[in-house]
């Protein structure tokens, strides 16, 4: 008798892991939707995903693609990266004193934490990109670069 993985948790190696990831991301989406006080039907419209498909994602029956996760994130107004991390597509971002403090703040909702983290990361990225030209052009306003 062959034991196959299913979404109810019976063991079967990689198939079981996929089912577990699907249920984790589905639960996380449901949590975020409830925190945002949005109905399944409303999120379905906002994300451009059919109501039955979104329901299957939340119940862990389907594992959404990165594109669908991005649409859902847009509908929830959270970072797509947060969903990618939950789905196992991206690794958990590295911490630091600011991100650790935000994540540890018990008085904030998950959505509020994610918004703060997004703003913080956007400032960090902006500063990194503005620093690059300064390094390659030390005087700032050089005309043509010499070979």
Short mmCIF file of N, CA and C in Angstrom, two decimals:
data_model
loop_
_atom_site.label_atom_id
_atom_site.label_comp_id
_atom_site.label_asym_id
_atom_site.label_seq_id
_atom_site.Cartn_x
_atom_site.Cartn_y
_atom_site.Cartn_z
N UNK A 1 0.84 -1.18 0.00
CA UNK A 1 0.00 0.00 0.00
C UNK A 1 0.88 1.24 0.00
N UNK A 2 0.61 2.19 -0.89
CA UNK A 2 1.42 3.39 -1.02
C UNK A 2 0.78 4.52 -0.24
N UNK A 3 1.62 5.17 0.57
CA UNK A 3 1.11 6.32 1.31
C UNK A 3 1.43 7.57 0.51
N UNK A 4 0.40 8.31 0.13
CA UNK A 4 0.62 9.55 -0.60
C UNK A 4 0.32 10.71 0.31
N UNK A 5 1.03 11.81 0.05
CA UNK A 5 0.82 13.01 0.86
C UNK A 5 -0.49 13.66 0.51
N UNK A 6 -1.16 14.15 1.50
CA UNK A 6 -2.34 14.95 1.25
C UNK A 6 -2.30 16.17 2.13
N UNK A 7 -3.29 17.02 2.01
CA UNK A 7 -3.28 18.26 2.77
C UNK A 7 -3.72 18.08 4.20
N UNK A 8 -4.08 16.88 4.58
CA UNK A 8 -4.49 16.62 5.96
C UNK A 8 -3.31 16.19 6.83
N UNK A 9 -2.12 16.12 6.24
CA UNK A 9 -0.94 15.87 7.05
C UNK A 9 -0.39 14.46 7.02
N UNK A 10 -0.87 13.57 6.15
CA UNK A 10 -0.27 12.25 6.11
C UNK A 10 1.09 12.36 5.43
N UNK A 11 2.06 11.60 5.93
CA UNK A 11 3.44 11.77 5.48
C UNK A 11 3.67 11.23 4.07
N UNK A 12 4.42 12.00 3.30
CA UNK A 12 4.88 11.53 1.99
C UNK A 12 5.94 12.45 1.44
N UNK A 13 6.87 12.84 2.26
CA UNK A 13 8.01 13.63 1.81
C UNK A 13 7.63 14.98 1.24
N UNK A 14 8.15 15.28 0.03
CA UNK A 14 7.96 16.60 -0.56
C UNK A 14 6.49 16.98 -0.77
N UNK A 15 5.65 16.01 -1.12
CA UNK A 15 4.23 16.34 -1.33
C UNK A 15 3.60 16.83 -0.04
N UNK A 16 3.99 16.25 1.08
CA UNK A 16 3.46 16.70 2.36
C UNK A 16 3.94 18.11 2.66
N UNK A 17 5.18 18.41 2.35
CA UNK A 17 5.73 19.74 2.59
C UNK A 17 4.97 20.78 1.78
N UNK A 18 4.66 20.49 0.54
CA UNK A 18 3.91 21.42 -0.31
C UNK A 18 2.53 21.67 0.31
N UNK A 19 1.88 20.62 0.76
CA UNK A 19 0.58 20.78 1.41
C UNK A 19 0.67 21.64 2.65
N UNK A 20 1.73 21.44 3.43
CA UNK A 20 1.93 22.22 4.65
C UNK A 20 2.15 23.69 4.31
N UNK A 21 2.97 23.97 3.30
CA UNK A 21 3.21 25.35 2.87
C UNK A 21 1.92 25.99 2.39
N UNK A 22 1.14 25.25 1.62
CA UNK A 22 -0.12 25.79 1.11
C UNK A 22 -1.06 26.13 2.24
N UNK A 23 -1.12 25.29 3.27
CA UNK A 23 -2.02 25.58 4.38
C UNK A 23 -1.48 26.74 5.21
N UNK A 24 -0.15 26.85 5.35
CA UNK A 24 0.43 27.97 6.09
C UNK A 24 0.15 29.30 5.41
N UNK A 25 0.36 29.36 4.09
CA UNK A 25 0.13 30.61 3.37
C UNK A 25 -1.36 30.94 3.37
N UNK A 26 -2.19 29.94 3.26
CA UNK A 26 -3.63 30.16 3.29
C UNK A 26 -4.08 30.72 4.62
N UNK A 27 -3.56 30.16 5.70
CA UNK A 27 -3.89 30.65 7.04
C UNK A 27 -3.40 32.08 7.22
N UNK A 28 -2.20 32.37 6.72
CA UNK A 28 -1.63 33.71 6.84
C UNK A 28 -2.49 34.72 6.07
N UNK A 29 -2.93 34.36 4.87
CA UNK A 29 -3.79 35.24 4.07
C UNK A 29 -5.11 35.48 4.79
N UNK A 30 -5.68 34.43 5.34
CA UNK A 30 -6.94 34.56 6.08
C UNK A 30 -6.76 35.51 7.27
N UNK A 31 -5.64 35.33 7.98
CA UNK A 31 -5.34 36.18 9.13
C UNK A 31 -5.24 37.66 8.71
N UNK A 32 -4.51 37.90 7.63
CA UNK A 32 -4.33 39.27 7.14
C UNK A 32 -5.67 39.86 6.67
N UNK A 33 -6.47 39.05 6.03
CA UNK A 33 -7.78 39.50 5.56
C UNK A 33 -8.67 39.85 6.74
N UNK A 34 -8.67 39.01 7.76
CA UNK A 34 -9.47 39.29 8.96
C UNK A 34 -8.98 40.53 9.69
N UNK A 35 -7.65 40.70 9.77
CA UNK A 35 -7.08 41.90 10.40
C UNK A 35 -7.49 43.17 9.66
N UNK A 36 -7.57 43.05 8.34
CA UNK A 36 -7.96 44.20 7.52
C UNK A 36 -9.48 44.39 7.47
N UNK A 37 -10.20 43.46 8.10
CA UNK A 37 -11.67 43.49 8.12
C UNK A 37 -12.25 43.52 6.70
N UNK A 38 -11.71 42.62 5.88
CA UNK A 38 -12.17 42.47 4.50
C UNK A 38 -12.78 41.09 4.35
N UNK A 39 -13.92 41.00 3.69
CA UNK A 39 -14.54 39.70 3.46
C UNK A 39 -13.80 38.97 2.34
N UNK A 40 -14.00 37.68 2.27
CA UNK A 40 -13.40 36.88 1.21
C UNK A 40 -13.81 37.42 -0.15
N UNK A 41 -15.08 37.74 -0.28
CA UNK A 41 -15.62 38.26 -1.53
C UNK A 41 -14.97 39.60 -1.90
N UNK A 42 -14.78 40.47 -0.91
CA UNK A 42 -14.15 41.77 -1.17
C UNK A 42 -12.70 41.59 -1.61
N UNK A 43 -11.96 40.73 -0.92
CA UNK A 43 -10.56 40.49 -1.30
C UNK A 43 -10.49 39.88 -2.69
N UNK A 44 -11.41 39.00 -2.99
CA UNK A 44 -11.47 38.39 -4.30
C UNK A 44 -11.56 39.46 -5.39
N UNK A 45 -12.43 40.44 -5.17
CA UNK A 45 -12.58 41.54 -6.13
C UNK A 45 -11.33 42.41 -6.19
N UNK A 46 -10.81 42.78 -5.03
CA UNK A 46 -9.63 43.64 -4.96
C UNK A 46 -8.41 43.00 -5.62
N UNK A 47 -8.27 41.70 -5.44
CA UNK A 47 -7.10 40.99 -5.95
C UNK A 47 -7.29 40.49 -7.38
N UNK A 48 -8.52 40.49 -7.86
CA UNK A 48 -8.77 39.98 -9.21
C UNK A 48 -8.62 38.47 -9.29
N UNK A 49 -8.97 37.80 -8.20
CA UNK A 49 -8.89 36.34 -8.11
C UNK A 49 -10.30 35.84 -7.82
N UNK A 50 -10.68 34.73 -8.44
CA UNK A 50 -12.04 34.24 -8.23
C UNK A 50 -12.27 33.88 -6.76
N UNK A 51 -13.49 34.07 -6.33
CA UNK A 51 -13.87 33.78 -4.95
C UNK A 51 -13.59 32.31 -4.58
N UNK A 52 -14.00 31.33 -5.41
CA UNK A 52 -13.71 29.93 -5.06
C UNK A 52 -12.22 29.62 -4.97
N UNK A 53 -11.44 30.21 -5.89
CA UNK A 53 -10.00 29.96 -5.88
C UNK A 53 -9.35 30.53 -4.62
N UNK A 54 -9.75 31.75 -4.25
CA UNK A 54 -9.22 32.37 -3.04
C UNK A 54 -9.60 31.55 -1.81
N UNK A 55 -10.81 31.04 -1.79
CA UNK A 55 -11.25 30.19 -0.69
C UNK A 55 -10.39 28.93 -0.59
N UNK A 56 -10.08 28.34 -1.74
CA UNK A 56 -9.23 27.14 -1.76
C UNK A 56 -7.82 27.46 -1.26
N UNK A 57 -7.32 28.63 -1.61
CA UNK A 57 -5.99 29.04 -1.13
C UNK A 57 -6.02 29.16 0.39
N UNK A 58 -7.03 29.83 0.91
CA UNK A 58 -7.12 30.02 2.36
C UNK A 58 -7.27 28.70 3.11
N UNK A 59 -7.94 27.75 2.51
CA UNK A 59 -8.13 26.44 3.17
C UNK A 59 -6.93 25.52 2.97
N UNK A 60 -5.94 25.94 2.18
CA UNK A 60 -4.75 25.14 1.97
C UNK A 60 -4.90 24.08 0.91
N UNK A 61 -5.97 24.15 0.12
CA UNK A 61 -6.20 23.19 -0.94
C UNK A 61 -5.33 23.51 -2.16
N UNK A 62 -5.09 24.78 -2.40
CA UNK A 62 -4.27 25.22 -3.54
C UNK A 62 -3.09 26.04 -3.04
N UNK A 63 -1.97 25.90 -3.74
CA UNK A 63 -0.78 26.70 -3.46
C UNK A 63 -0.68 27.74 -4.57
N UNK A 64 -0.83 29.02 -4.23
CA UNK A 64 -0.85 30.06 -5.26
C UNK A 64 0.53 30.34 -5.84
N UNK A 65 0.54 30.81 -7.08
CA UNK A 65 1.78 31.21 -7.72
C UNK A 65 2.24 32.55 -7.16
N UNK A 66 3.46 32.94 -7.48
CA UNK A 66 3.99 34.23 -7.04
C UNK A 66 3.14 35.37 -7.58
N UNK A 67 2.66 35.23 -8.80
CA UNK A 67 1.82 36.27 -9.41
C UNK A 67 0.50 36.44 -8.65
N UNK A 68 -0.13 35.33 -8.30
CA UNK A 68 -1.38 35.39 -7.54
C UNK A 68 -1.12 35.98 -6.15
N UNK A 69 0.00 35.59 -5.53
CA UNK A 69 0.34 36.15 -4.22
C UNK A 69 0.51 37.67 -4.31
N UNK A 70 1.11 38.12 -5.41
CA UNK A 70 1.30 39.55 -5.59
C UNK A 70 -0.06 40.27 -5.69
N UNK A 71 -0.99 39.68 -6.42
CA UNK A 71 -2.33 40.25 -6.55
C UNK A 71 -3.04 40.29 -5.19
N UNK A 72 -2.90 39.21 -4.43
CA UNK A 72 -3.52 39.14 -3.11
C UNK A 72 -2.90 40.19 -2.18
N UNK A 73 -1.58 40.32 -2.23
CA UNK A 73 -0.89 41.32 -1.41
C UNK A 73 -1.39 42.72 -1.74
N UNK A 74 -1.56 42.98 -3.02
CA UNK A 74 -2.07 44.29 -3.44
C UNK A 74 -3.47 44.52 -2.88
N UNK A 75 -4.31 43.49 -2.94
CA UNK A 75 -5.66 43.59 -2.40
C UNK A 75 -5.68 43.80 -0.89
N UNK A 76 -4.72 43.19 -0.20
CA UNK A 76 -4.63 43.33 1.25
C UNK A 76 -3.86 44.58 1.67
N UNK A 77 -3.20 45.18 0.70
CA UNK A 77 -2.34 46.35 0.96
C UNK A 77 -1.21 46.01 1.91
N UNK A 78 -0.59 44.87 1.63
CA UNK A 78 0.60 44.46 2.38
C UNK A 78 1.69 44.17 1.36
N UNK A 79 2.87 43.96 1.85
CA UNK A 79 4.01 43.68 0.99
C UNK A 79 3.88 42.29 0.36
N UNK A 80 4.14 42.22 -0.93
CA UNK A 80 4.16 40.92 -1.60
C UNK A 80 5.28 40.07 -1.00
N UNK A 81 6.36 40.71 -0.59
CA UNK A 81 7.49 39.99 0.00
C UNK A 81 7.05 39.23 1.25
N UNK A 82 6.14 39.82 2.03
CA UNK A 82 5.66 39.14 3.24
C UNK A 82 4.97 37.83 2.86
N UNK A 83 4.19 37.87 1.80
CA UNK A 83 3.52 36.64 1.35
C UNK A 83 4.52 35.66 0.76
N UNK A 84 5.51 36.17 0.03
CA UNK A 84 6.53 35.29 -0.54
C UNK A 84 7.30 34.56 0.55
N UNK A 85 7.60 35.26 1.64
CA UNK A 85 8.30 34.63 2.76
C UNK A 85 7.42 33.54 3.37
N UNK A 86 6.14 33.85 3.59
CA UNK A 86 5.21 32.88 4.16
C UNK A 86 5.05 31.66 3.26
N UNK A 87 5.10 31.88 1.94
CA UNK A 87 4.91 30.79 0.99
C UNK A 87 6.20 30.01 0.75
N UNK A 88 7.30 30.48 1.32
CA UNK A 88 8.57 29.78 1.13
C UNK A 88 9.26 30.14 -0.17
N UNK A 89 8.81 31.19 -0.84
CA UNK A 89 9.43 31.62 -2.09
C UNK A 89 10.68 32.44 -1.79
N UNK A 90 10.62 33.25 -0.75
CA UNK A 90 11.77 34.06 -0.30
C UNK A 90 12.17 33.63 1.10
N UNK A 91 13.45 33.83 1.41
CA UNK A 91 13.92 33.58 2.76
C UNK A 91 13.48 34.73 3.66
N UNK A 92 13.36 34.43 4.95
CA UNK A 92 13.01 35.44 5.92
C UNK A 92 14.06 36.54 5.88
N UNK A 93 13.63 37.80 5.80
CA UNK A 93 14.62 38.88 5.73
C UNK A 93 15.46 38.92 7.01
N UNK A 94 16.70 39.37 6.83
CA UNK A 94 17.57 39.46 7.99
C UNK A 94 17.09 40.58 8.88
N UNK A 95 17.37 40.42 10.14
CA UNK A 95 16.90 41.39 11.12
C UNK A 95 17.86 42.55 11.28
N UNK A 96 17.75 43.16 12.35
CA UNK A 96 18.52 44.34 12.73
C UNK A 96 17.73 44.98 13.85
N UNK A 97 18.31 45.95 14.50
CA UNK A 97 17.61 46.52 15.65
C UNK A 97 16.26 47.14 15.31
N UNK A 98 16.16 47.81 14.18
CA UNK A 98 14.90 48.46 13.81
C UNK A 98 13.85 47.42 13.43
N UNK A 99 14.20 46.50 12.53
CA UNK A 99 13.23 45.49 12.10
C UNK A 99 12.84 44.57 13.25
N UNK A 100 13.81 44.24 14.10
CA UNK A 100 13.49 43.39 15.26
C UNK A 100 12.51 44.09 16.20
N UNK A 101 12.72 45.39 16.41
CA UNK A 101 11.83 46.15 17.30
C UNK A 101 10.42 46.23 16.72
N UNK A 102 10.33 46.44 15.42
CA UNK A 102 9.01 46.51 14.78
C UNK A 102 8.30 45.17 14.90
N UNK A 103 9.01 44.09 14.59
CA UNK A 103 8.39 42.76 14.65
C UNK A 103 7.99 42.38 16.08
N UNK A 104 8.71 42.89 17.08
CA UNK A 104 8.43 42.54 18.47
C UNK A 104 7.32 43.40 19.09
N UNK A 105 6.93 44.47 18.41
CA UNK A 105 5.94 45.40 18.97
C UNK A 105 4.57 44.71 19.09
N UNK A 106 4.16 44.43 20.30
CA UNK A 106 2.89 43.72 20.52
C UNK A 106 1.68 44.61 20.34
N UNK A 107 1.87 45.91 20.41
CA UNK A 107 0.74 46.83 20.28
C UNK A 107 0.37 47.13 18.83
N UNK A 108 1.13 46.59 17.88
CA UNK A 108 0.86 46.78 16.45
C UNK A 108 0.26 45.52 15.84
N UNK A 109 -0.61 45.71 14.86
CA UNK A 109 -1.14 44.56 14.12
C UNK A 109 -0.07 44.11 13.12
N UNK A 110 -0.24 42.93 12.57
CA UNK A 110 0.70 42.43 11.57
C UNK A 110 0.74 43.35 10.35
N UNK A 111 -0.40 43.86 9.99
CA UNK A 111 -0.47 44.77 8.84
C UNK A 111 0.31 46.06 9.13
N UNK A 112 0.14 46.62 10.31
CA UNK A 112 0.87 47.84 10.68
C UNK A 112 2.37 47.58 10.71
N UNK A 113 2.77 46.42 11.25
CA UNK A 113 4.19 46.07 11.27
C UNK A 113 4.74 45.99 9.86
N UNK A 114 3.98 45.34 8.97
CA UNK A 114 4.45 45.18 7.60
C UNK A 114 4.58 46.53 6.90
N UNK A 115 3.65 47.43 7.15
CA UNK A 115 3.72 48.76 6.54
C UNK A 115 4.97 49.49 7.03
N UNK A 116 5.22 49.44 8.34
CA UNK A 116 6.43 50.08 8.87
C UNK A 116 7.69 49.47 8.28
N UNK A 117 7.73 48.15 8.19
CA UNK A 117 8.89 47.48 7.61
C UNK A 117 9.07 47.87 6.15
N UNK A 118 7.97 47.97 5.41
CA UNK A 118 8.04 48.38 4.00
C UNK A 118 8.60 49.78 3.85
N UNK A 119 8.12 50.70 4.68
CA UNK A 119 8.60 52.09 4.64
C UNK A 119 10.09 52.12 4.98
N UNK A 120 10.46 51.43 6.04
CA UNK A 120 11.86 51.39 6.46
C UNK A 120 12.76 50.83 5.34
N UNK A 121 12.34 49.73 4.75
CA UNK A 121 13.12 49.12 3.67
C UNK A 121 13.19 50.03 2.44
N UNK A 122 12.10 50.73 2.14
CA UNK A 122 12.13 51.62 0.98
C UNK A 122 13.12 52.76 1.21
N UNK A 123 13.19 53.29 2.43
CA UNK A 123 14.19 54.32 2.74
C UNK A 123 15.60 53.76 2.61
N UNK A 124 15.81 52.54 3.10
CA UNK A 124 17.14 51.93 3.01
C UNK A 124 17.54 51.72 1.55
N UNK A 125 16.60 51.22 0.73
CA UNK A 125 16.90 51.02 -0.69
C UNK A 125 17.20 52.34 -1.38
N UNK A 126 16.41 53.35 -1.06
CA UNK A 126 16.61 54.68 -1.65
C UNK A 126 18.00 55.22 -1.31
N UNK A 127 18.39 55.06 -0.07
CA UNK A 127 19.71 55.54 0.34
C UNK A 127 20.83 54.74 -0.31
N UNK A 128 20.62 53.44 -0.51
CA UNK A 128 21.64 52.63 -1.19
C UNK A 128 21.80 53.05 -2.64
N UNK A 129 20.69 53.33 -3.32
CA UNK A 129 20.79 53.71 -4.73
C UNK A 129 21.34 55.12 -4.89
N UNK A 130 21.10 56.00 -3.95
CA UNK A 130 21.66 57.35 -4.06
C UNK A 130 23.13 57.35 -3.69
N UNK A 131 23.59 56.39 -2.91
CA UNK A 131 25.00 56.31 -2.57
C UNK A 131 25.84 55.78 -3.73
N UNK A 132 25.28 54.92 -4.58
CA UNK A 132 26.04 54.33 -5.68
C UNK A 132 26.60 55.38 -6.64
N UNK A 133 25.80 56.33 -7.14
CA UNK A 133 26.37 57.32 -8.05
C UNK A 133 27.46 58.16 -7.40
N UNK A 134 27.34 58.45 -6.10
CA UNK A 134 28.36 59.22 -5.41
C UNK A 134 29.69 58.50 -5.42
N UNK A 135 29.66 57.18 -5.30
CA UNK A 135 30.89 56.40 -5.30
C UNK A 135 31.51 56.35 -6.69
N UNK A 136 30.67 56.22 -7.73
CA UNK A 136 31.21 56.12 -9.08
C UNK A 136 31.54 57.48 -9.67
N UNK A 137 30.89 58.55 -9.17
CA UNK A 137 31.19 59.90 -9.62
C UNK A 137 31.45 60.76 -8.38
N UNK A 138 32.71 60.79 -7.91
CA UNK A 138 33.01 61.45 -6.65
C UNK A 138 32.66 62.93 -6.62
N UNK A 139 32.71 63.61 -7.76
CA UNK A 139 32.44 65.04 -7.76
C UNK A 139 30.99 65.36 -8.06
N UNK A 140 30.17 64.35 -8.28
CA UNK A 140 28.74 64.54 -8.44
C UNK A 140 28.31 64.98 -9.82
N UNK A 141 28.87 66.09 -10.37
CA UNK A 141 28.38 66.62 -11.64
C UNK A 141 29.44 66.56 -12.73
N UNK A 142 29.98 65.41 -12.97
CA UNK A 142 30.93 65.27 -14.06
C UNK A 142 30.18 65.10 -15.35
N UNK A 143 30.72 65.63 -16.42
CA UNK A 143 30.09 65.50 -17.72
C UNK A 143 30.20 64.08 -18.24
N UNK A 144 31.19 63.85 -19.06
CA UNK A 144 31.37 62.50 -19.62
C UNK A 144 32.40 61.76 -18.78
N UNK A 145 32.22 60.48 -18.69
CA UNK A 145 33.20 59.67 -17.98
C UNK A 145 34.32 59.31 -18.95
N UNK A 146 35.53 59.30 -18.42
CA UNK A 146 36.68 58.95 -19.25
C UNK A 146 36.96 57.47 -19.17
N UNK A 147 37.39 56.88 -20.28
CA UNK A 147 37.72 55.46 -20.30
C UNK A 147 39.10 55.19 -19.77
#
